[in-house]
Coordinates of C-alpha atoms and ligand atoms in Angstrom, one line a residue:
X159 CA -182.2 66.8 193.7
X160 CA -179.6 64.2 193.1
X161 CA -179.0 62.4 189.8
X162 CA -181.4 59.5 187.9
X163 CA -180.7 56.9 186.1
X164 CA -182.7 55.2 184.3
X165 CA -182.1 51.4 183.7
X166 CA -184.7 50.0 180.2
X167 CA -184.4 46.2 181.1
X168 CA -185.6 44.3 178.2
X169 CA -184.8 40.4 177.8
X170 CA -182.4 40.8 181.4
X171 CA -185.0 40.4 183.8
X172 CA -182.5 39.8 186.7
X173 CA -180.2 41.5 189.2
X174 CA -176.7 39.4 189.1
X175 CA -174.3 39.9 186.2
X176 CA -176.9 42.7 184.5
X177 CA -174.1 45.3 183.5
X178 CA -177.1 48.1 182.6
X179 CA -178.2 48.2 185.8
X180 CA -174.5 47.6 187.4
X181 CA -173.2 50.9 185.6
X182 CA -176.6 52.8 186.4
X183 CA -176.0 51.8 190.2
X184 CA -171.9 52.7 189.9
X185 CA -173.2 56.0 189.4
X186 CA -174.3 56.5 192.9
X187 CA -177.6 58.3 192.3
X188 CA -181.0 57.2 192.2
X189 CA -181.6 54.1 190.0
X190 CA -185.2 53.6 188.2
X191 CA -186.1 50.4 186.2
X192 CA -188.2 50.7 183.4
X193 CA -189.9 47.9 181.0
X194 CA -191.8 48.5 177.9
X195 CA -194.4 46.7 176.4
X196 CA -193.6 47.5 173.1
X197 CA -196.7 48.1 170.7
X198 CA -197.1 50.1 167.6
X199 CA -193.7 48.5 166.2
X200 CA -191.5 46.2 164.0
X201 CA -190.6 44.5 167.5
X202 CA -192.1 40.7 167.6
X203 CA -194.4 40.9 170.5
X204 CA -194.1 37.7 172.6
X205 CA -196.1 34.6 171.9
X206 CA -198.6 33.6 174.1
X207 CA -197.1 31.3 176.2
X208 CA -194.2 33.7 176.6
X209 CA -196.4 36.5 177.6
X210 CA -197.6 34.2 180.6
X211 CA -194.1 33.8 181.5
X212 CA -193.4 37.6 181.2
X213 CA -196.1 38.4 183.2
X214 CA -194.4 36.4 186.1
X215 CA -191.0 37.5 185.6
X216 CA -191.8 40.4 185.4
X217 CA -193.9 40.5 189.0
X218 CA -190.6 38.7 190.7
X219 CA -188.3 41.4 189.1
X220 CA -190.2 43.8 190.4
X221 CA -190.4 42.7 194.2
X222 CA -186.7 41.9 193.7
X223 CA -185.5 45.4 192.6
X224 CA -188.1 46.5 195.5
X225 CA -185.7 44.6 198.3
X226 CA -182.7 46.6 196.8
X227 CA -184.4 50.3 196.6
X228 CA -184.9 50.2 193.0
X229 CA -188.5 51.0 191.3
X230 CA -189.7 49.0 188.7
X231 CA -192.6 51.4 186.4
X232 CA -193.8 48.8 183.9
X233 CA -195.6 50.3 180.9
X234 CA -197.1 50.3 177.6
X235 CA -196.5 51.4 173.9
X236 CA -193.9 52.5 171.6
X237 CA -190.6 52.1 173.1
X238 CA -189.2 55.4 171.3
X239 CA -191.5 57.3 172.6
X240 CA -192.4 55.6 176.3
X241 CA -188.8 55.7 177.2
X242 CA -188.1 59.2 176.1
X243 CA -191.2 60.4 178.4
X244 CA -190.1 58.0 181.3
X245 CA -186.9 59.7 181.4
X246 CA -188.2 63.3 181.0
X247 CA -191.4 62.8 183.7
X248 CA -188.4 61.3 186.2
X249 CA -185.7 64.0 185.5
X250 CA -183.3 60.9 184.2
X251 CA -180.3 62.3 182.6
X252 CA -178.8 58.7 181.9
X253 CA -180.7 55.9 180.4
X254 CA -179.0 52.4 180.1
X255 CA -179.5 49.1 178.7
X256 CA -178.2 45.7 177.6
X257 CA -177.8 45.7 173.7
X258 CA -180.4 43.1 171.4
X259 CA -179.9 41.9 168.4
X260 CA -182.9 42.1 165.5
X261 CA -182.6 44.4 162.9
X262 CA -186.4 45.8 164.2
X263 CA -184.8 46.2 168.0
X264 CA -181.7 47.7 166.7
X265 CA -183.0 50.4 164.6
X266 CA -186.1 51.2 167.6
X267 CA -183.0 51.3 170.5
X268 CA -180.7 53.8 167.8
X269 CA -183.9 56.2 167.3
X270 CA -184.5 55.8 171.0
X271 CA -180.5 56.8 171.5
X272 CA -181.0 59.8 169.1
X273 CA -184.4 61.0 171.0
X274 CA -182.8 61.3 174.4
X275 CA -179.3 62.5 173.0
X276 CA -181.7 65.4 171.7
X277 CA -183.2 65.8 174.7
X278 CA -179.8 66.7 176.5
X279 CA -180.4 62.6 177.9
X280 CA -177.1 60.4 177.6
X281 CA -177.5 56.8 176.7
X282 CA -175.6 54.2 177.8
X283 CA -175.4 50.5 176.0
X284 CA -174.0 47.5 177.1
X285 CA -173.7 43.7 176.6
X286 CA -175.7 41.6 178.5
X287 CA -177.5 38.9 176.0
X288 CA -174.8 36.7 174.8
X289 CA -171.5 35.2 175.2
X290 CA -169.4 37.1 172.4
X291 CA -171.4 40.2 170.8
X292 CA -172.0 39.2 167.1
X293 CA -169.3 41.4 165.6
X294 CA -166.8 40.6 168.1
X295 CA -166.6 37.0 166.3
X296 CA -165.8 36.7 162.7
X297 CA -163.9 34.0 160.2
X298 CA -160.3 34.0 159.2
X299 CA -161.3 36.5 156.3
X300 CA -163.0 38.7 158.3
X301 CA -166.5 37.5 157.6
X302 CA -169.8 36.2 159.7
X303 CA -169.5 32.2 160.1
X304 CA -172.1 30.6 158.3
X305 CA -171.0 27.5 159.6
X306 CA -171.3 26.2 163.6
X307 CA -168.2 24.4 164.1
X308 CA -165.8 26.4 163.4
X309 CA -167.9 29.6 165.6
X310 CA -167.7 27.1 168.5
X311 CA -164.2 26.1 168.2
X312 CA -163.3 30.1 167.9
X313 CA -165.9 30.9 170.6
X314 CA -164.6 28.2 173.0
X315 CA -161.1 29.8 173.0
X316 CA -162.5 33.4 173.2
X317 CA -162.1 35.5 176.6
X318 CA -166.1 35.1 178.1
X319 CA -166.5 38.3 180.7
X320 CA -166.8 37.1 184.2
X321 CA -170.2 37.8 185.8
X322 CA -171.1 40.9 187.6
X323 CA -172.6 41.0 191.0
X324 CA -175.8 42.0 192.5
X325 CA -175.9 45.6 192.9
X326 CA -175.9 46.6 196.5
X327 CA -178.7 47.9 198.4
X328 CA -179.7 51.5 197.9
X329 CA -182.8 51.1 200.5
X330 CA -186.1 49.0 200.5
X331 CA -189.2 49.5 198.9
X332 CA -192.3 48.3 200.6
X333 CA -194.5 48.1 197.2
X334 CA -193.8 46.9 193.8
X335 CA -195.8 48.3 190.8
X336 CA -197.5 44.5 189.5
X337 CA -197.6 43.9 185.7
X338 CA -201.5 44.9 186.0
X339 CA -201.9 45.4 181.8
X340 CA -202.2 41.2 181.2
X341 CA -204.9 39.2 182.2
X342 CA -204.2 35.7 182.8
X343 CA -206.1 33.4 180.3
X344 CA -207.5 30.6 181.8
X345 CA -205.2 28.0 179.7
X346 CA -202.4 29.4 181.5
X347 CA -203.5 27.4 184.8
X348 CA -202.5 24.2 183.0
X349 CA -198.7 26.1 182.8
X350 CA -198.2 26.9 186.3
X351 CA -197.7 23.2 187.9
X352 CA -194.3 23.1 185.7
X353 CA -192.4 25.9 186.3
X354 CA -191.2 28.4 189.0
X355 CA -190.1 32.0 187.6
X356 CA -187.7 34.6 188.4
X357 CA -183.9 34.8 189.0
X358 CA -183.9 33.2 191.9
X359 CA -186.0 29.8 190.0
X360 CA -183.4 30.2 187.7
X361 CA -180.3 29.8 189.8
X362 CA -181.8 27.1 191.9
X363 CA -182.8 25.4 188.0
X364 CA -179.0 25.6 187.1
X365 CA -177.7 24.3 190.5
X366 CA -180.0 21.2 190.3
X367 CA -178.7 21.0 187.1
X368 CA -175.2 20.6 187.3
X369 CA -175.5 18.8 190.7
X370 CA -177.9 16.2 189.3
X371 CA -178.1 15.6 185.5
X372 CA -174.7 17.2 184.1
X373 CA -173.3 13.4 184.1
X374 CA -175.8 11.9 182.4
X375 CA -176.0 14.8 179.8
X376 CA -174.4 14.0 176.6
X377 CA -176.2 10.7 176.7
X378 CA -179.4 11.8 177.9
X379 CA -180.3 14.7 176.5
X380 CA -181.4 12.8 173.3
X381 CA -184.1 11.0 175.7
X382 CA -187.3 12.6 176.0
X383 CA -188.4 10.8 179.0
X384 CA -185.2 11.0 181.1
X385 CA -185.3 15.2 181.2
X386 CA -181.6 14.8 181.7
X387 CA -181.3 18.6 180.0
X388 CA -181.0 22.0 182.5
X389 CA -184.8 23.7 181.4
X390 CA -183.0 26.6 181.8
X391 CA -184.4 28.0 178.0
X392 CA -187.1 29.7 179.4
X393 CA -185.0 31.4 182.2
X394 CA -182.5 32.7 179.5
X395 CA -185.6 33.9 176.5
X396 CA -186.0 36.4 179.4
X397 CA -182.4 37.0 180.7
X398 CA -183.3 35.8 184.3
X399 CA -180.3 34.3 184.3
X400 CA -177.0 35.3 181.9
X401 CA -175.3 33.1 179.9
X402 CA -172.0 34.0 180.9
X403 CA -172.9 32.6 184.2
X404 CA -173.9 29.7 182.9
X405 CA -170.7 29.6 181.2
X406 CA -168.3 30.0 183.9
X407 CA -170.4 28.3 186.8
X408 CA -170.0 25.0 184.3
X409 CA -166.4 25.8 184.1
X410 CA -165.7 26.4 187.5
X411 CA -167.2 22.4 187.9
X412 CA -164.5 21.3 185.3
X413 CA -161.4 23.3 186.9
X414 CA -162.5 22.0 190.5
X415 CA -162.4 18.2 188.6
X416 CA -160.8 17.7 185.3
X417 CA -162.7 14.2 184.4
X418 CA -165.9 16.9 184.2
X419 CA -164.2 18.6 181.4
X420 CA -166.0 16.9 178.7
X421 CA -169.2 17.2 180.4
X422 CA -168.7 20.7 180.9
X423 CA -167.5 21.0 177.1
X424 CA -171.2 19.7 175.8
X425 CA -172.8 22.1 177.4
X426 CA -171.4 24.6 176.7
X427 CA -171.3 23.8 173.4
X428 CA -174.5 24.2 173.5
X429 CA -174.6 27.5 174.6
X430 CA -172.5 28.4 172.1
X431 CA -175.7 27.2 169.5
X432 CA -177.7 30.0 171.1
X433 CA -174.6 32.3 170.1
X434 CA -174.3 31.2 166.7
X435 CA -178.0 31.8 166.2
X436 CA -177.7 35.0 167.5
X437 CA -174.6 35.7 165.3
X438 CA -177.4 35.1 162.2
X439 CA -179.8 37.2 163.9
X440 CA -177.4 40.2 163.7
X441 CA -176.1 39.3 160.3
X442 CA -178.9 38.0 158.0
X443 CA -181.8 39.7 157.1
X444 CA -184.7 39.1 159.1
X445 CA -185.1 34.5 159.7
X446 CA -188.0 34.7 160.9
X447 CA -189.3 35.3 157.2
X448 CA -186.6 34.7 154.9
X449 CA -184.7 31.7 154.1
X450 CA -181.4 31.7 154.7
X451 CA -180.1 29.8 152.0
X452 CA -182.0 32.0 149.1
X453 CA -183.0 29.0 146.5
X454 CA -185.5 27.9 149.1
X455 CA -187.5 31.1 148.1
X456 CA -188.6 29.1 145.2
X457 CA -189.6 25.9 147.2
X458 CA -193.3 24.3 146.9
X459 CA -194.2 24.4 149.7
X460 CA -198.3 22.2 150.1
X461 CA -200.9 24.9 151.2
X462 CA -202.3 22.0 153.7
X463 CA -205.0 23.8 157.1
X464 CA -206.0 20.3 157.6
X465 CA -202.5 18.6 157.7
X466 CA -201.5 22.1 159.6
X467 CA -204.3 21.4 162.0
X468 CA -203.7 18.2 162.9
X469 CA -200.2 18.5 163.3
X470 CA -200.9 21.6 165.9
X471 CA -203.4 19.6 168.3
X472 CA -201.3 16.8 168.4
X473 CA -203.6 14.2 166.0
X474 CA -201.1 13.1 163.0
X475 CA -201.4 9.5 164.0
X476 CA -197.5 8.9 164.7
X477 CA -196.9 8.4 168.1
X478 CA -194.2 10.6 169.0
X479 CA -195.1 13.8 166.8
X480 CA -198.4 14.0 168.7
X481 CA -196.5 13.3 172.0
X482 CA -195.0 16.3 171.5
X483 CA -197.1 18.5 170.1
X484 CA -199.3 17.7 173.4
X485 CA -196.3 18.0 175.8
X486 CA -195.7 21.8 174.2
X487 CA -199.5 22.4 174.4
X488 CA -199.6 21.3 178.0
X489 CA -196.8 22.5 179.4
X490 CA -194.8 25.3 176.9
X491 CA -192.0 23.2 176.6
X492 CA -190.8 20.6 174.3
X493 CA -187.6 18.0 174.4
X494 CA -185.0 19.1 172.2
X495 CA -185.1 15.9 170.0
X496 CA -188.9 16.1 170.0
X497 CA -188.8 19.7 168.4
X498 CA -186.6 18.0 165.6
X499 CA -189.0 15.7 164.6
X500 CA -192.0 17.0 164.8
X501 CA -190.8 19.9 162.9
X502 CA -189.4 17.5 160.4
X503 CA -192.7 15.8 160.5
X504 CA -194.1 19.3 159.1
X505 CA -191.8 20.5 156.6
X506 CA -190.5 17.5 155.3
X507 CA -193.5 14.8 155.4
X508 CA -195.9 17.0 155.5
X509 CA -194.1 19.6 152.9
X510 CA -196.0 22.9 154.9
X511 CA -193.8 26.1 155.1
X512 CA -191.4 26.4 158.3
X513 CA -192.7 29.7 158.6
X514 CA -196.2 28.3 160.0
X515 CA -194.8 25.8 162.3
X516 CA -192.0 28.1 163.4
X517 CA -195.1 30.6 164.5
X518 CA -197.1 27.8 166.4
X519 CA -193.7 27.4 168.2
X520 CA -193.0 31.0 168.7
X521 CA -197.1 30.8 170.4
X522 CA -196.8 27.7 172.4
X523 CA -193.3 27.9 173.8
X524 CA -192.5 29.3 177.0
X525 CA -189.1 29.7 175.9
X526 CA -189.7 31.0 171.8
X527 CA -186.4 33.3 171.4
X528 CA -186.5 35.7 168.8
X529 CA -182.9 33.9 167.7
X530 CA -183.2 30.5 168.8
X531 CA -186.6 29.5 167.2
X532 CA -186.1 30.5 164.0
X533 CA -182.6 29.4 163.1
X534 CA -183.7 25.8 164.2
X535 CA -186.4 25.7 162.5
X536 CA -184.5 26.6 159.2
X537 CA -182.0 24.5 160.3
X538 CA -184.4 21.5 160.2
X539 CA -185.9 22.8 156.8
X540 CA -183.0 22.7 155.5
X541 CA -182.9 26.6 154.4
X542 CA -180.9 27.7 157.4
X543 CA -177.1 28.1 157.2
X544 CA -175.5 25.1 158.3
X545 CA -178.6 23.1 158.1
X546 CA -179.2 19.7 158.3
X547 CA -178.6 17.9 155.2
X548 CA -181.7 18.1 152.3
X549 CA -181.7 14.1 152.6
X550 CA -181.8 13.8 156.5
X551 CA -185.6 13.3 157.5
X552 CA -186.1 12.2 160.5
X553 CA -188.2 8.7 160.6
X554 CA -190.5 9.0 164.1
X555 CA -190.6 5.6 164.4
X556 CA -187.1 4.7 163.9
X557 CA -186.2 7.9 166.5
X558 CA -189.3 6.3 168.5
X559 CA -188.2 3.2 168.8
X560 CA -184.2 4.1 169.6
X561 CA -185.0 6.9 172.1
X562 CA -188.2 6.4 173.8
X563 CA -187.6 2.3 172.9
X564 CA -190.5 1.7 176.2
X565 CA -192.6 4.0 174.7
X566 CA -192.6 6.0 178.4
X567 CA -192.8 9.5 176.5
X568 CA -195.8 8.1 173.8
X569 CA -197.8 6.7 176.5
X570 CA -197.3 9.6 179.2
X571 CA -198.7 12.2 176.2
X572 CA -200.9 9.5 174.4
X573 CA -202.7 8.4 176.8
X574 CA -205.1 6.5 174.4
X575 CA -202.1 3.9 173.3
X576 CA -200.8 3.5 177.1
X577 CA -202.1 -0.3 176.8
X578 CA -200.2 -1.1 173.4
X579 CA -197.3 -3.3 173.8
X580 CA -193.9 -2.3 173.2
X581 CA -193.4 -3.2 169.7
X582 CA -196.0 -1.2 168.3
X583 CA -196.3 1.9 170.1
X584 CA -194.5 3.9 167.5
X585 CA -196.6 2.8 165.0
X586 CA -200.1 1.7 165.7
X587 CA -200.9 1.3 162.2
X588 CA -198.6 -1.8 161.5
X589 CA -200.1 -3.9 164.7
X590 CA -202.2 -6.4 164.3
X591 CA -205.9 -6.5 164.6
X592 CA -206.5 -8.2 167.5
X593 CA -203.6 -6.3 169.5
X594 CA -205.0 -3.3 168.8
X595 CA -208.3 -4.5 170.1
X596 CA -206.8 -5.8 172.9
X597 CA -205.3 -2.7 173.7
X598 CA -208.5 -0.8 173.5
X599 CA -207.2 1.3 169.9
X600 CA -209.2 1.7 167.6
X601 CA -207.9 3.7 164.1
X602 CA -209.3 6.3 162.5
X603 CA -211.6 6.6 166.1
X604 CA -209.4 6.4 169.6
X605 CA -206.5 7.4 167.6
X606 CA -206.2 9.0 164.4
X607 CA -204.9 6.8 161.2
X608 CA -201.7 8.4 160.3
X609 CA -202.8 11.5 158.1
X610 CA -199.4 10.7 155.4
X611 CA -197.8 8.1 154.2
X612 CA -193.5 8.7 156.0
X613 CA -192.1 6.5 152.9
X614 CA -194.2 8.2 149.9
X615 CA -194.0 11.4 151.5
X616 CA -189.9 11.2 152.2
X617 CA -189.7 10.9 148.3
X618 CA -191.7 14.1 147.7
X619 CA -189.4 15.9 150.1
X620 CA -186.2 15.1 148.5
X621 CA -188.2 15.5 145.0
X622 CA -188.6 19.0 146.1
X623 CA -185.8 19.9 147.3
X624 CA -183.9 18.5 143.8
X625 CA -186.4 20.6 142.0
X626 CA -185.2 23.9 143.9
Ligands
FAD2061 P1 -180.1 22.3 177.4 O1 -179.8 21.1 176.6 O2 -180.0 22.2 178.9 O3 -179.2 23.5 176.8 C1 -178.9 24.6 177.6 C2 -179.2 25.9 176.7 O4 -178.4 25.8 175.5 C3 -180.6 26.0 176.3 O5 -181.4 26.5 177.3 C4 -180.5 26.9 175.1 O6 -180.3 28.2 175.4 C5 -179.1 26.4 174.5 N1 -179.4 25.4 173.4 C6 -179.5 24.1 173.6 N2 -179.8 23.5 172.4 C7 -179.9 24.5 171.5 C8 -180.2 24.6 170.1 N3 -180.4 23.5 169.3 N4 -180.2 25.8 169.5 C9 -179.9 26.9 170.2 N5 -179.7 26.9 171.6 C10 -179.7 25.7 172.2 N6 -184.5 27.0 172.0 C11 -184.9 28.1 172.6 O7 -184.3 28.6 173.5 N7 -186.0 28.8 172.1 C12 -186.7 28.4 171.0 O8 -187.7 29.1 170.6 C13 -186.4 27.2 170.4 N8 -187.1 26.7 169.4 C14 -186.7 25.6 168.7 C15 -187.4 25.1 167.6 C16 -187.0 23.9 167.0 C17 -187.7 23.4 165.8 C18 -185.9 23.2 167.5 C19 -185.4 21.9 166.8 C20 -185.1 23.6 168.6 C21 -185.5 24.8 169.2 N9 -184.8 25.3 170.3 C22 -185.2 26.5 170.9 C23 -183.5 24.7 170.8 C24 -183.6 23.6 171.9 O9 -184.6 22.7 171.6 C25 -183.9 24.3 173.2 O10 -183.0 25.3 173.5 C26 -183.8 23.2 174.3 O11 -184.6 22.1 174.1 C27 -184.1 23.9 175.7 O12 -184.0 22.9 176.7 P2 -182.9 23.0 177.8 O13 -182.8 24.4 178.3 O14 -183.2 21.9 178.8 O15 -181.6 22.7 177.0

């Protein structure tokens, strides 16, 4: 019998530029894929809308290792234990994988390490997740940044690995095990019209992307209604696509024609956000629970279900919060700007604890990262490091009324306002009697009245935070 290597994929659901599963293959034996379901553990298990996603990605991985030869055996429980058996009932006497971040995953994938080593098993670990590993990028003095600007400026100058290839055929499978464990629920239908999954959705996503809407990028990414951004978030939560490639495939635009360059540099600037949040992953203590910035320990945060509640279904009363909050509840994905404001909505206006929207997030998004979702939503609490300033709170109708100024976003989620003119679409509340009955609105019973007061409740905010 030949040798086995077992490859534990993990957030890299993809072929190209997967350097696990390229040094498994290098070995020349036979190759095995393995994902966990990890229960019983510290791990955070995937959101709801995630676990749709998943479920998907994880069927196209499957028939996709099956066209090269390679097995995918999908199961459940605790990782140190599953994988340990895996590689014993297989005769695997090398296990790799692509290194995460959390404290929870690091300490499960070093017992994991130990297990096998014990068991005579070597294991193999690699980078796969990010651009620069988090220790591989540090301040002049030698410490983690706390601060984004100067990571990006240090990360933009860095040496990014070029992708790997596809591993090459090692025969053809004619089955692929399904993910059978998850059944569908039936909101999930409502998902499905939006999005195509897999590594090969996810190439075709960035191609469109940089063929179509790179130009009008920097501009229009602010712009809920002109989706002028890549929607590639959901593709990279679950590693269907690297960011490395994503890194050089927008360079590769900007050496072919130079007057790209800057449209090039935003987005990768971007990326290099999803970096920096993964550099606090890996350096904090866990943000998914603790403020960053310590003093906001202390903060008073308003025990409010029914304020919670409303905020959630999308029935504040201001315009463009519930626009959101409906878009992410129809279709797992929210407009960058629109995350910022309704989340400012919650824990500024509404004073509720980032912790409880930042879970309603982590359930409803199709693309709720374990890095990502967290550090923005301490950045907009202002407890994250480098977080927006205490003072900046967003006004919705202001934002409303500078990027959705037609009200195209508010009336395509809000259906019950499409008939109110211009002027007042951002705030029903101001418009006269007689145009709201002429538009069919009536407050407090089509649409709700707005549940708080943005100029009192601005003042509480900043009271609050001057108290900490
Ligand atoms: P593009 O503009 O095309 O950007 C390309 C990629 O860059 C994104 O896919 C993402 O990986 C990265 N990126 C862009 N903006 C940010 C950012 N602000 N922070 C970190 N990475 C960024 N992003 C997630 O991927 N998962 C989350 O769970 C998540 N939760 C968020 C919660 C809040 C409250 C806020 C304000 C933002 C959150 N974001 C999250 C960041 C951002 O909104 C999304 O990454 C972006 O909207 C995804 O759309 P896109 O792929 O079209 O982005």
């Amino acid at each position: 019998m030949g040798e086995v290597s077992l490859v534990w994929l993990r957030n890299d659901l993809r072929l190209a530029d997967n350097p696990a599963l390229f040094a498994a293959h290098q070995g020349g034996g036979e190759v095995l894929a393995l994902y966990v379901h990890e229960a019983g553990s510290a791990v955070r298990a995937p959101g709801a809308a995630a676990r749709w996603w998943l479920h998907h990605s994880l069927n196209a991985l499957g028939k996709d290792l099956a066209e090269i030869g390679i097995k995918l055996l999908i199961r459940q429980g605790e990782a140190a234990s599953v994988v340990c058996e895996v590689a014993r009932e297989h005769g695997a006497s090398q296990v790799f994988w692509n290194r995460r971040y959390a404290p929870a995953e690091r300490e499960i994938d070093a017992s994991v390490k130990t297990t096998l080593k014990e068991g005579g098993v070597d294991a193999h670990s690699f980078p796969g997740n990010v651009l620069v590993e988090p220790w591989e990028i540090a301040t002049g003095q030698g410490k983690p940044y706390s601060v984004y600007t100067p990571f990006w400026k240090n990360l933009r100058n860095m040496h990014i690995p070029v992708p790997l290839g596809r591993p090459a055929a090692q025969g053809l499978l004619a089955y692929a095990e399904p993910d059978s464990g998850y059944q569908a629920p039936k909101w999930s239908v409502k998902l499905k019209p939006y999005w195509s999954i897999g590594e090969q959705a996810a190439a075709l996503a960035l191609t469109r992307f940089l063929d179509e809407n790179l130009s009008d990028y920097p501009q229009g990414r602010d712009f809920p209604r002109r989706e002028a951004t890549s929607r590639l978030s959901p593709h990279l939560r679950f590693g269907e696509i690297s960011v490395r490639q994503l890194w050089h495939t927008a360079q590769a635009l900007a050496h072919a024609d130079h007057r790209k360059q800057e449209l090039v540099d935003k987005f990768l600037s971007e990326l290099a956000w999803r970096d920096f949040n993964y550099h606090q992953l890996y350096h904090r203590t866990d943000i998914a629970t603790a403020p960053m910035q310590p003093k906001y320990a202390a903060m008073p945060w308003r025990v409010a279900a029914r304020d919670l509640a409303a905020w959630q279904q999308g029935r504040t009363g201001i315009p463009l919060v519930d626009a959101g909050m409906r878009e992410m509840w129809e279709t797992g994905f929210m407009q960058n700007r629109v995350r910022m404001l309704t989340a400012s909505l919650l824990t500024k206006n509404l004073l509720v604890d980032w912790r409880q929207g930042e879970q309603w997030f982590w359930d409803c998004l199709i693309d709720a990262d374990i890095a990502n979702n967290p550090a923005n939503w301490q950045w907009v609490a202002g407890s994250g490091m480098d977080a927006s300033p205490y003072f900046r709170i967003f006004n919705p109708v202001t934002q409303g009324e500078r990027f959705d100024a037609e009200g195209d976003y508010v009336r395509r989620w809000v259906p019950e306002l499409d008939e109110l003119p211009d002027p007042w679409i951002h705030q029903p509340w101001a418009a006269p009697g007689d145009v709201l009955a002429k538009a069919g609105v009536q407050l407090g019973s089509t649409y709700p009245l707005p549940i708080v007061d943005l100029k009192q409740s601005r003042q509480r905010a900043l009271d609050a935070v001057r108290s900490l």
